[in-house]
């Protein structure tokens, strides 16, 4: 039977209960990559077993690491040691994952090996010039399609050069690619970022015994420096729940009046929680409970109650990097709020898994939301009531677009369906089950074959 991947979300009652969202995607990728470089056995608990991360694991295996998952749920990685990466024998298919691709290009660039990357239709459209430009400065060579798009071959440097590079876009992926290439360069590699982006690479490098220095420059920019040729020690890693995944049940609870949901062990790294700050400003009842440090990252229980009191806000532009993946679901919250929400500085949303600005604007408009969109901004006018819904939304292989509209379907007058929910498993395996356990009503459209996420 052919798997059918449409899903429909019906209006539900208030959500309630406790849930644990899957492990953080950014941290999971980095744990596998650095574990694969370190000497000895790295043991990872809570790893996200989503397709994107599994693609990273497979690529690291192809480059010589031994990686296994035990019946205890722990992942064990035996690294190749410094300079030990092997040339992959085949093309590395990174599926939907931009993070795997860009970070691994950095790793390959710093080693004297060649690798060819490809991916699905979404990834093959995404710009890679942002990583190939600095990595060429470090000595790597690239041959790709026009616009630096995949499929693309990297010939890593024989003698990697340390560079100082000012990021032209706020991107943790670009910063990380350069730092990872810098691990094999003699001397100090420096990345300067005008806007601080997620710092999981820096944190995890430190966890593996590599010194990473950060200092604030006079103009407020941050310099991140790593000295190359250090020894990495295998270690134990506890991956917290992904705040970007928690965003979906959290917004669902915030817009379904009377809800009371607890999401346990969610990572609350300061550079990832812009959505929660914004929702609080909108009047949402959100609390971080039992805040603590686990495995070097701050975690908390996230309690969200639906108080039916969301109002529109202006989202400060300097907050964009800390919620870059959360704009689709924030747009859902804004559509249910009373008043206008203005989101600016969103140029990067155009080059995510889909053109997220366009996909959200098109989908929300079809659901009956009043909005305006510009090249890098979106303004949503809410009237304090849930939109009408009653449409099937196009998702363009974008997991977060699919999940956002399924969340909106929890409150819209008429059900909302998404054309293709299969990409959800790239980041949030078990999304439908988790949402339905909390009280949502998400299912395959009636009369269609069974929805089989795992095919
Ligand atoms: C990520 C960085 C962000 C984010 C992506 C994960 C990472 O991308 O959108 O989902 O793990 O470094 P950019 O670096 O393109 O902003």
Tab-separated table of C-alpha atoms and ligand atoms in Angstrom:
chain	number	residue	atom	x	y	z
A	1	UNK	CA	0.000	0.000	0.000
A	2	UNK	CA	1.284	3.421	-0.844
A	3	UNK	CA	1.842	5.661	2.176
A	4	UNK	CA	-0.377	8.690	2.078
A	5	UNK	CA	0.885	11.697	3.897
A	6	UNK	CA	-1.956	14.175	4.092
A	7	UNK	CA	-3.271	14.955	7.581
A	8	UNK	CA	-6.276	16.856	8.853
A	9	UNK	CA	-6.569	18.731	12.122
A	10	UNK	CA	-10.025	19.201	13.630
A	11	UNK	CA	-11.106	21.700	16.233
A	12	UNK	CA	-10.527	20.263	19.703
A	13	UNK	CA	-11.343	20.967	23.337
A	14	UNK	CA	-8.763	22.399	25.732
A	15	UNK	CA	-5.442	20.528	25.734
A	16	UNK	CA	-4.108	19.011	28.921
A	17	UNK	CA	-1.413	16.702	30.205
A	18	UNK	CA	2.334	16.280	30.337
A	19	UNK	CA	4.537	15.460	27.391
A	20	UNK	CA	8.205	15.211	26.525
A	21	UNK	CA	9.190	16.545	23.131
A	22	UNK	CA	12.036	14.821	21.224
A	23	UNK	CA	15.663	15.837	21.632
A	24	UNK	CA	17.090	19.076	20.314
A	25	UNK	CA	17.929	18.787	16.627
A	26	UNK	CA	20.836	21.249	16.634
A	27	UNK	CA	22.455	19.592	19.649
A	28	UNK	CA	21.862	16.084	18.278
A	29	UNK	CA	23.665	16.861	15.000
A	30	UNK	CA	26.606	18.348	16.847
A	31	UNK	CA	26.826	15.487	19.350
A	32	UNK	CA	27.168	12.962	16.517
A	33	UNK	CA	29.639	15.061	14.548
A	34	UNK	CA	31.952	15.859	17.445
A	35	UNK	CA	31.624	12.334	18.863
A	36	UNK	CA	32.760	11.074	15.454
A	37	UNK	CA	35.901	13.235	15.645
A	38	UNK	CA	36.837	12.504	19.256
A	39	UNK	CA	39.019	9.672	20.478
A	40	UNK	CA	37.051	7.078	22.457
A	41	UNK	CA	33.391	6.382	23.087
A	42	UNK	CA	30.840	9.185	23.275
A	43	UNK	CA	27.538	8.136	24.814
A	44	UNK	CA	24.482	10.195	23.912
A	45	UNK	CA	21.127	10.054	25.665
A	46	UNK	CA	17.995	11.739	24.384
A	47	UNK	CA	19.291	11.986	20.801
A	48	UNK	CA	16.618	13.100	18.346
A	49	UNK	CA	15.910	10.096	16.156
A	50	UNK	CA	14.444	12.236	13.395
A	51	UNK	CA	15.400	11.780	9.754
A	52	UNK	CA	17.706	14.816	9.630
A	53	UNK	CA	19.813	13.542	12.511
A	54	UNK	CA	19.816	9.985	11.170
A	55	UNK	CA	21.238	11.417	7.952
A	56	UNK	CA	24.059	13.011	9.937
A	57	UNK	CA	24.723	9.666	11.654
A	58	UNK	CA	24.875	7.890	8.302
A	59	UNK	CA	27.271	10.488	6.871
A	60	UNK	CA	29.579	10.151	9.884
A	61	UNK	CA	29.540	6.362	9.447
A	62	UNK	CA	30.510	6.829	5.819
A	63	UNK	CA	33.425	8.928	7.023
A	64	UNK	CA	34.676	6.233	9.351
A	65	UNK	CA	32.936	6.635	12.715
A	66	UNK	CA	31.269	3.654	14.380
A	67	UNK	CA	27.793	4.647	15.540
A	68	UNK	CA	25.176	2.403	17.109
A	69	UNK	CA	21.972	2.705	19.085
A	70	UNK	CA	21.406	0.195	21.892
A	71	UNK	CA	18.171	-1.256	23.232
A	72	UNK	CA	18.709	1.117	26.207
A	73	UNK	CA	18.064	4.048	23.826
A	74	UNK	CA	21.652	5.270	24.212
A	75	UNK	CA	23.674	6.135	21.134
A	76	UNK	CA	27.338	5.199	21.147
A	77	UNK	CA	29.840	6.902	18.866
A	78	UNK	CA	33.427	5.732	18.422
A	79	UNK	CA	35.317	8.588	16.837
A	80	UNK	CA	38.096	8.517	14.274
A	81	UNK	CA	40.456	10.850	16.153
A	82	UNK	CA	42.112	14.020	14.841
A	83	UNK	CA	42.569	14.121	11.084
A	84	UNK	CA	41.108	10.609	10.801
A	85	UNK	CA	38.033	11.295	8.670
A	86	UNK	CA	37.771	8.855	5.783
A	87	UNK	CA	36.620	9.846	2.330
A	88	UNK	CA	33.010	8.678	1.881
A	89	UNK	CA	32.642	6.028	-0.811
A	90	UNK	CA	29.342	7.334	-2.075
A	91	UNK	CA	27.351	10.529	-2.404
A	92	UNK	CA	26.139	11.836	0.962
A	93	UNK	CA	22.372	12.203	0.742
A	94	UNK	CA	21.365	14.661	3.437
A	95	UNK	CA	17.631	14.458	2.708
A	96	UNK	CA	15.909	17.610	3.979
A	97	UNK	CA	18.655	18.721	6.354
A	98	UNK	CA	20.400	22.046	5.803
A	99	UNK	CA	22.174	21.831	9.154
A	100	UNK	CA	23.742	18.438	8.358
A	101	UNK	CA	24.842	19.658	4.954
A	102	UNK	CA	26.377	22.962	5.954
A	103	UNK	CA	28.116	21.706	9.093
A	104	UNK	CA	29.471	18.621	7.334
A	105	UNK	CA	30.783	20.768	4.496
A	106	UNK	CA	32.826	22.533	7.166
A	107	UNK	CA	34.120	19.240	8.526
A	108	UNK	CA	35.058	17.919	5.093
A	109	UNK	CA	36.601	21.279	4.093
A	110	UNK	CA	39.130	21.003	6.905
A	111	UNK	CA	40.258	17.509	5.901
A	112	UNK	CA	42.105	16.302	2.782
A	113	UNK	CA	39.147	14.285	1.489
A	114	UNK	CA	36.453	14.809	-1.132
A	115	UNK	CA	32.713	14.384	-0.631
A	116	UNK	CA	29.642	15.008	-2.737
A	117	UNK	CA	26.452	16.206	-1.070
A	118	UNK	CA	22.917	16.007	-2.331
A	119	UNK	CA	19.457	16.188	-0.818
A	120	UNK	CA	15.729	16.304	-1.464
A	121	UNK	CA	13.968	18.845	-3.681
A	122	UNK	CA	13.821	21.370	-0.826
A	123	UNK	CA	17.516	21.101	0.096
A	124	UNK	CA	18.630	21.222	-3.538
A	125	UNK	CA	17.072	24.684	-3.786
A	126	UNK	CA	18.854	26.122	-0.741
A	127	UNK	CA	21.862	28.462	-0.994
A	128	UNK	CA	25.244	26.985	-0.064
A	129	UNK	CA	27.376	29.972	-1.124
A	130	UNK	CA	27.176	31.251	2.439
A	131	UNK	CA	29.391	28.331	3.557
A	132	UNK	CA	31.447	27.736	0.421
A	133	UNK	CA	32.770	31.325	0.352
A	134	UNK	CA	34.497	31.220	3.778
A	135	UNK	CA	35.482	27.559	3.392
A	136	UNK	CA	37.232	28.380	0.103
A	137	UNK	CA	39.190	31.019	2.004
A	138	UNK	CA	40.304	28.176	4.288
A	139	UNK	CA	41.624	26.189	1.322
A	140	UNK	CA	38.704	23.968	0.263
A	141	UNK	CA	37.380	23.821	-3.298
A	142	UNK	CA	33.771	23.369	-4.398
A	143	UNK	CA	31.985	22.387	-7.546
A	144	UNK	CA	28.214	22.679	-7.444
A	145	UNK	CA	25.217	23.727	-9.482
A	146	UNK	CA	24.528	27.342	-10.303
A	147	UNK	CA	24.075	29.487	-7.232
A	148	UNK	CA	26.217	27.032	-5.257
A	149	UNK	CA	23.308	24.627	-4.995
A	150	UNK	CA	23.402	20.864	-4.422
A	151	UNK	CA	24.520	18.417	-5.685
A	152	UNK	CA	27.881	19.840	-4.774
A	153	UNK	CA	31.342	18.343	-4.349
A	154	UNK	CA	33.784	19.549	-1.723
A	155	UNK	CA	37.494	18.926	-2.031
A	156	UNK	CA	38.844	19.528	1.456
A	157	UNK	CA	42.035	21.489	2.066
A	158	UNK	CA	45.420	19.760	2.213
A	159	UNK	CA	46.607	22.470	4.585
A	160	UNK	CA	43.677	24.206	6.191
A	161	UNK	CA	44.135	27.918	6.786
A	162	UNK	CA	42.753	29.621	9.879
A	163	UNK	CA	40.712	32.694	8.943
A	164	UNK	CA	38.928	35.602	10.541
A	165	UNK	CA	35.484	35.928	9.020
A	166	UNK	CA	32.697	38.422	9.598
A	167	UNK	CA	29.358	36.685	9.037
A	168	UNK	CA	27.355	38.492	6.348
A	169	UNK	CA	24.148	36.768	7.572
A	170	UNK	CA	23.163	35.816	11.103
A	171	UNK	CA	23.649	32.070	10.771
A	172	UNK	CA	24.690	29.492	13.333
A	173	UNK	CA	25.185	27.025	10.502
A	174	UNK	CA	27.776	29.209	8.782
A	175	UNK	CA	29.503	30.015	12.075
A	176	UNK	CA	29.608	26.302	12.914
A	177	UNK	CA	30.897	25.230	9.495
A	178	UNK	CA	33.844	27.629	9.838
A	179	UNK	CA	34.605	26.586	13.423
A	180	UNK	CA	34.489	22.897	12.457
A	181	UNK	CA	36.865	23.454	9.539
A	182	UNK	CA	39.060	25.462	11.919
A	183	UNK	CA	39.519	22.396	14.126
A	184	UNK	CA	42.053	21.157	11.580
A	185	UNK	CA	43.794	24.488	10.973
A	186	UNK	CA	47.000	25.488	12.733
A	187	UNK	CA	46.339	28.710	14.656
A	188	UNK	CA	43.173	30.561	15.565
A	189	UNK	CA	40.010	30.623	13.494
A	190	UNK	CA	37.726	33.548	14.338
A	191	UNK	CA	34.095	34.107	13.440
A	192	UNK	CA	32.569	37.518	14.110
A	193	UNK	CA	28.809	37.716	14.380
A	194	UNK	CA	26.858	40.968	14.532
A	195	UNK	CA	23.831	39.204	15.994
A	196	UNK	CA	24.419	36.349	18.408
A	197	UNK	CA	23.109	33.058	17.012
A	198	UNK	CA	22.671	29.723	18.775
A	199	UNK	CA	25.910	28.711	20.490
A	200	UNK	CA	25.536	24.936	20.653
A	201	UNK	CA	28.705	24.323	18.617
A	202	UNK	CA	30.741	26.445	21.006
A	203	UNK	CA	29.182	24.763	24.069
A	204	UNK	CA	29.682	21.295	22.713
A	205	UNK	CA	33.271	21.896	21.600
A	206	UNK	CA	34.025	22.934	25.178
A	207	UNK	CA	32.290	19.797	26.430
A	208	UNK	CA	34.691	17.759	24.264
A	209	UNK	CA	37.694	19.563	25.763
A	210	UNK	CA	38.352	22.174	23.057
A	211	UNK	CA	38.812	25.727	24.255
A	212	UNK	CA	36.511	28.239	22.597
A	213	UNK	CA	36.902	31.903	23.412
A	214	UNK	CA	34.167	34.471	22.969
A	215	UNK	CA	34.521	38.184	23.414
A	216	UNK	CA	32.333	41.160	22.789
A	217	UNK	CA	33.837	43.708	20.427
A	218	UNK	CA	33.508	47.481	20.717
A	219	UNK	CA	30.653	47.664	18.209
A	220	UNK	CA	28.686	45.047	20.155
A	221	UNK	CA	29.561	42.200	17.748
A	222	UNK	CA	30.756	38.883	19.174
A	223	UNK	CA	34.031	37.218	18.218
A	224	UNK	CA	34.176	33.438	18.589
A	225	UNK	CA	37.655	31.900	18.392
A	226	UNK	CA	38.862	28.342	18.280
A	227	UNK	CA	42.455	27.097	18.209
A	228	UNK	CA	42.947	24.257	15.766
A	229	UNK	CA	44.670	20.902	16.174
A	230	UNK	CA	43.393	20.334	19.732
A	231	UNK	CA	42.631	16.889	21.155
A	232	UNK	CA	38.953	16.065	21.537
A	233	UNK	CA	37.943	13.818	24.423
A	234	UNK	CA	34.934	11.541	24.058
A	235	UNK	CA	32.273	12.328	26.655
A	236	UNK	CA	28.688	11.764	27.781
A	237	UNK	CA	25.960	13.994	26.360
A	238	UNK	CA	22.423	14.453	27.546
A	239	UNK	CA	20.334	16.064	24.806
A	240	UNK	CA	17.523	18.303	26.141
A	241	UNK	CA	14.080	18.536	24.532
A	242	UNK	CA	13.988	20.823	21.510
A	243	UNK	CA	12.486	24.267	22.263
A	244	UNK	CA	11.699	24.586	18.547
A	245	UNK	CA	9.605	21.399	18.684
A	246	UNK	CA	8.048	22.340	22.034
A	247	UNK	CA	6.849	25.492	20.267
A	248	UNK	CA	4.049	23.548	18.523
A	249	UNK	CA	2.268	22.056	21.545
A	250	UNK	CA	3.064	25.271	23.467
A	251	UNK	CA	1.318	27.506	20.926
A	252	UNK	CA	-1.519	24.991	20.621
A	253	UNK	CA	-2.054	25.230	24.394
A	254	UNK	CA	-1.764	29.024	24.341
A	255	UNK	CA	-4.497	29.401	21.684
A	256	UNK	CA	-6.883	26.691	23.006
A	257	UNK	CA	-8.640	28.387	25.898
A	258	UNK	CA	-8.651	26.393	29.150
A	259	UNK	CA	-5.587	24.322	28.211
A	260	UNK	CA	-2.996	23.328	30.794
A	261	UNK	CA	0.041	21.576	29.344
A	262	UNK	CA	3.418	20.722	30.845
A	263	UNK	CA	6.320	20.043	28.494
A	264	UNK	CA	9.150	18.513	30.490
A	265	UNK	CA	12.913	18.903	30.046
A	266	UNK	CA	12.880	21.513	27.334
A	267	UNK	CA	16.150	23.275	26.503
A	268	UNK	CA	15.925	26.978	27.328
A	269	UNK	CA	19.287	28.200	26.042
A	270	UNK	CA	19.034	32.028	26.023
A	271	UNK	CA	19.670	32.096	22.261
A	272	UNK	CA	16.700	29.851	21.519
A	273	UNK	CA	13.798	31.225	23.532
A	274	UNK	CA	12.698	34.302	21.601
A	275	UNK	CA	9.327	32.708	20.842
A	276	UNK	CA	8.535	32.222	24.516
A	277	UNK	CA	9.514	35.813	25.346
A	278	UNK	CA	7.261	36.997	22.536
A	279	UNK	CA	4.321	34.831	23.589
A	280	UNK	CA	4.637	36.182	27.136
A	281	UNK	CA	4.541	39.732	25.759
A	282	UNK	CA	1.402	38.735	23.868
A	283	UNK	CA	-0.169	37.856	27.208
A	284	UNK	CA	0.284	34.070	27.122
A	285	UNK	CA	0.488	32.276	30.438
A	286	UNK	CA	3.857	30.522	30.129
A	287	UNK	CA	6.183	29.576	32.957
A	288	UNK	CA	9.602	27.911	33.039
A	289	UNK	CA	9.484	25.570	36.041
A	290	UNK	CA	12.361	23.846	37.808
A	291	UNK	CA	15.094	25.546	35.778
A	292	UNK	CA	18.393	23.677	35.954
A	293	UNK	CA	21.565	22.894	34.005
A	294	UNK	CA	21.742	19.429	32.451
A	295	UNK	CA	24.667	18.342	30.282
A	296	UNK	CA	25.878	21.941	30.007
A	297	UNK	CA	22.553	23.317	28.697
A	298	UNK	CA	19.815	25.091	30.648
A	299	UNK	CA	16.552	23.102	30.785
A	300	UNK	CA	13.146	23.606	32.382
A	301	UNK	CA	9.610	22.326	32.404
A	302	UNK	CA	7.468	24.541	30.202
A	303	UNK	CA	3.975	25.089	31.565
A	304	UNK	CA	1.488	26.693	29.213
A	305	UNK	CA	-2.080	27.581	30.073
A	306	UNK	CA	-4.579	28.821	27.527
A	307	UNK	CA	-6.022	32.026	28.966
A	308	UNK	CA	-7.764	33.286	25.827
A	309	UNK	CA	-6.003	36.637	26.205
A	310	UNK	CA	-3.428	36.862	23.408
A	311	UNK	CA	-2.869	40.307	21.935
A	312	UNK	CA	-0.814	41.505	18.975
A	313	UNK	CA	2.735	42.812	19.515
A	314	UNK	CA	5.702	44.203	17.576
A	315	UNK	CA	8.470	41.598	17.611
A	316	UNK	CA	11.830	43.324	18.135
A	317	UNK	CA	14.144	42.714	15.196
A	318	UNK	CA	17.097	41.908	17.447
A	319	UNK	CA	15.132	38.913	18.702
A	320	UNK	CA	14.791	37.289	15.285
A	321	UNK	CA	17.881	35.041	15.528
A	322	UNK	CA	16.700	33.553	18.814
A	323	UNK	CA	13.416	32.423	17.265
A	324	UNK	CA	14.361	32.006	13.616
A	325	UNK	CA	12.589	28.645	13.296
A	326	UNK	CA	9.536	29.722	15.286
A	327	UNK	CA	8.017	32.391	13.032
A	328	UNK	CA	5.592	30.018	11.324
A	329	UNK	CA	4.047	28.988	14.623
A	330	UNK	CA	4.217	32.537	16.006
A	331	UNK	CA	2.216	33.604	12.941
A	332	UNK	CA	-0.398	31.039	13.993
A	333	UNK	CA	-0.559	32.539	17.504
A	334	UNK	CA	-0.765	36.051	15.992
A	335	UNK	CA	-3.694	34.957	13.800
A	336	UNK	CA	-5.671	34.097	16.933
A	337	UNK	CA	-4.632	37.189	18.913
A	338	UNK	CA	-6.521	40.440	19.307
A	339	UNK	CA	-4.776	43.189	17.317
A	340	UNK	CA	-1.818	43.526	15.003
A	341	UNK	CA	1.471	41.606	15.206
A	342	UNK	CA	4.370	43.031	13.232
A	343	UNK	CA	7.334	40.810	12.377
A	344	UNK	CA	10.326	42.359	10.618
A	345	UNK	CA	13.878	41.370	9.634
A	346	UNK	CA	12.672	38.049	8.234
A	347	UNK	CA	14.792	37.805	5.072
A	348	UNK	CA	16.274	34.480	6.173
A	349	UNK	CA	12.818	32.877	6.257
A	350	UNK	CA	12.865	33.001	2.448
A	351	UNK	CA	15.662	30.373	2.319
A	352	UNK	CA	14.580	27.846	4.924
A	353	UNK	CA	13.151	24.409	4.043
A	354	UNK	CA	10.630	26.446	2.045
A	355	UNK	CA	10.072	30.160	1.519
A	356	UNK	CA	8.418	30.298	4.926
A	357	UNK	CA	7.258	33.869	4.639
A	358	UNK	CA	5.360	33.067	1.470
A	359	UNK	CA	4.043	29.694	2.620
A	360	UNK	CA	2.698	31.144	5.874
A	361	UNK	CA	1.173	34.159	4.161
A	362	UNK	CA	-0.493	32.009	1.487
A	363	UNK	CA	-1.774	29.411	3.949
A	364	UNK	CA	-3.023	31.883	6.540
A	365	UNK	CA	-4.763	34.002	3.915
A	366	UNK	CA	-6.530	30.879	2.643
A	367	UNK	CA	-7.636	30.218	6.233
A	368	UNK	CA	-9.240	33.673	6.373
A	369	UNK	CA	-6.508	35.636	8.192
A	370	UNK	CA	-5.981	39.305	7.342
A	371	UNK	CA	-2.300	40.007	6.692
A	372	UNK	CA	0.263	41.904	4.664
A	373	UNK	CA	3.624	40.589	3.540
A	374	UNK	CA	6.746	42.361	2.273
A	375	UNK	CA	10.161	41.186	1.141
A	376	UNK	CA	11.297	40.625	4.731
A	377	UNK	CA	8.268	41.296	6.907
A	378	UNK	CA	4.856	39.999	7.807
A	379	UNK	CA	2.047	41.833	9.551
A	380	UNK	CA	-0.924	39.889	10.865
A	381	UNK	CA	-4.205	41.442	11.963
A	382	UNK	CA	-6.007	39.253	14.463
A	383	UNK	CA	-9.502	39.884	15.742
A	384	UNK	CA	-9.166	37.793	18.869
A	385	UNK	CA	-11.008	34.884	17.311
A	386	UNK	CA	-9.672	31.779	15.603
A	387	UNK	CA	-9.710	32.001	11.808
A	388	UNK	CA	-12.182	30.111	9.697
A	389	UNK	CA	-9.897	27.414	8.245
A	390	UNK	CA	-11.550	24.822	6.041
A	391	UNK	CA	-8.694	24.526	3.535
A	392	UNK	CA	-5.878	22.209	2.533
A	393	UNK	CA	-2.557	23.993	2.921
A	394	UNK	CA	0.490	23.485	0.719
A	395	UNK	CA	3.667	22.712	2.668
A	396	UNK	CA	6.509	22.388	0.102
A	397	UNK	CA	8.433	19.719	2.061
A	398	UNK	CA	8.584	21.974	5.129
A	399	UNK	CA	8.015	20.243	8.471
A	400	UNK	CA	7.431	23.463	10.385
A	401	UNK	CA	4.835	24.741	7.912
A	402	UNK	CA	2.988	21.427	8.228
A	403	UNK	CA	3.046	21.412	12.044
A	404	UNK	CA	2.069	25.081	12.272
A	405	UNK	CA	-1.118	24.599	10.241
A	406	UNK	CA	-2.028	21.432	12.128
A	407	UNK	CA	-1.766	23.522	15.312
A	408	UNK	CA	-4.031	26.183	13.800
A	409	UNK	CA	-6.559	23.453	12.954
A	410	UNK	CA	-6.946	22.798	16.702
A	411	UNK	CA	-8.906	26.069	16.976
A	412	UNK	CA	-10.152	27.039	13.492
A	413	UNK	CA	-13.914	26.876	12.856
A	414	UNK	CA	-13.460	24.328	10.077
A	415	UNK	CA	-10.711	21.684	9.882
A	416	UNK	CA	-7.352	22.466	8.283
A	417	UNK	CA	-5.448	19.837	6.345
A	418	UNK	CA	-1.895	19.821	5.050
A	419	UNK	CA	-0.988	18.302	1.711
A	420	UNK	CA	2.106	16.467	2.936
A	421	UNK	CA	2.931	15.757	6.551
A	422	UNK	CA	5.744	13.282	5.847
A	423	UNK	CA	8.535	15.872	6.455
A	424	UNK	CA	7.404	16.173	10.089
A	425	UNK	CA	9.487	13.117	10.844
A	426	UNK	CA	12.658	15.037	9.946
A	427	UNK	CA	12.468	16.891	13.264
A	428	UNK	CA	9.516	15.680	15.341
A	429	UNK	CA	8.840	11.941	15.131
A	430	UNK	CA	5.710	11.217	17.174
A	431	UNK	CA	4.248	14.711	16.678
A	432	UNK	CA	0.739	13.481	15.860
A	433	UNK	CA	0.653	11.024	18.754
A	434	UNK	CA	1.976	13.621	21.225
A	435	UNK	CA	-0.551	16.225	20.102
A	436	UNK	CA	-3.450	13.756	20.185
A	437	UNK	CA	-2.423	12.527	23.656
A	438	UNK	CA	-2.794	16.136	24.818
A	439	UNK	CA	-6.281	16.280	23.280
A	440	UNK	CA	-5.763	17.376	19.674
A	441	UNK	CA	-7.639	15.675	16.873
A	442	UNK	CA	-5.184	15.121	14.022
A	443	UNK	CA	-5.685	12.195	11.648
A	444	UNK	CA	-5.496	11.141	8.016
A	445	UNK	CA	-8.409	12.543	6.015
A	446	UNK	CA	-11.322	10.112	6.013
A	447	UNK	CA	-11.513	7.639	3.204
A	448	UNK	CA	-7.792	7.858	2.454
A	449	UNK	CA	-5.347	5.061	3.165
A	450	UNK	CA	-3.674	4.869	6.568
A	451	UNK	CA	-1.190	7.536	7.335
A	452	UNK	CA	2.166	5.859	7.875
A	453	UNK	CA	4.717	8.311	9.163
A	454	UNK	CA	7.515	5.781	9.315
A	455	UNK	CA	7.507	4.638	5.723
B	1	LIG	C1	20.539	25.724	12.954
B	1	LIG	C2	20.638	27.049	12.621
B	1	LIG	C3	19.555	27.807	11.989
B	1	LIG	C4	18.217	27.104	12.103
B	1	LIG	C5	18.318	25.639	11.792
B	1	LIG	C6	19.285	24.966	12.745
B	1	LIG	C7	21.697	25.040	13.568
B	1	LIG	O1	19.853	27.976	10.618
B	1	LIG	O2	17.277	27.708	11.251
B	1	LIG	O3	17.061	25.009	11.905
B	1	LIG	O4	21.531	23.945	14.118
B	1	LIG	O5	22.794	25.599	13.506
B	1	LIG	P1	20.720	29.224	10.076
B	1	LIG	O6	22.100	29.043	10.490
B	1	LIG	O7	20.558	29.152	8.574
B	1	LIG	O8	20.061	30.436	10.654
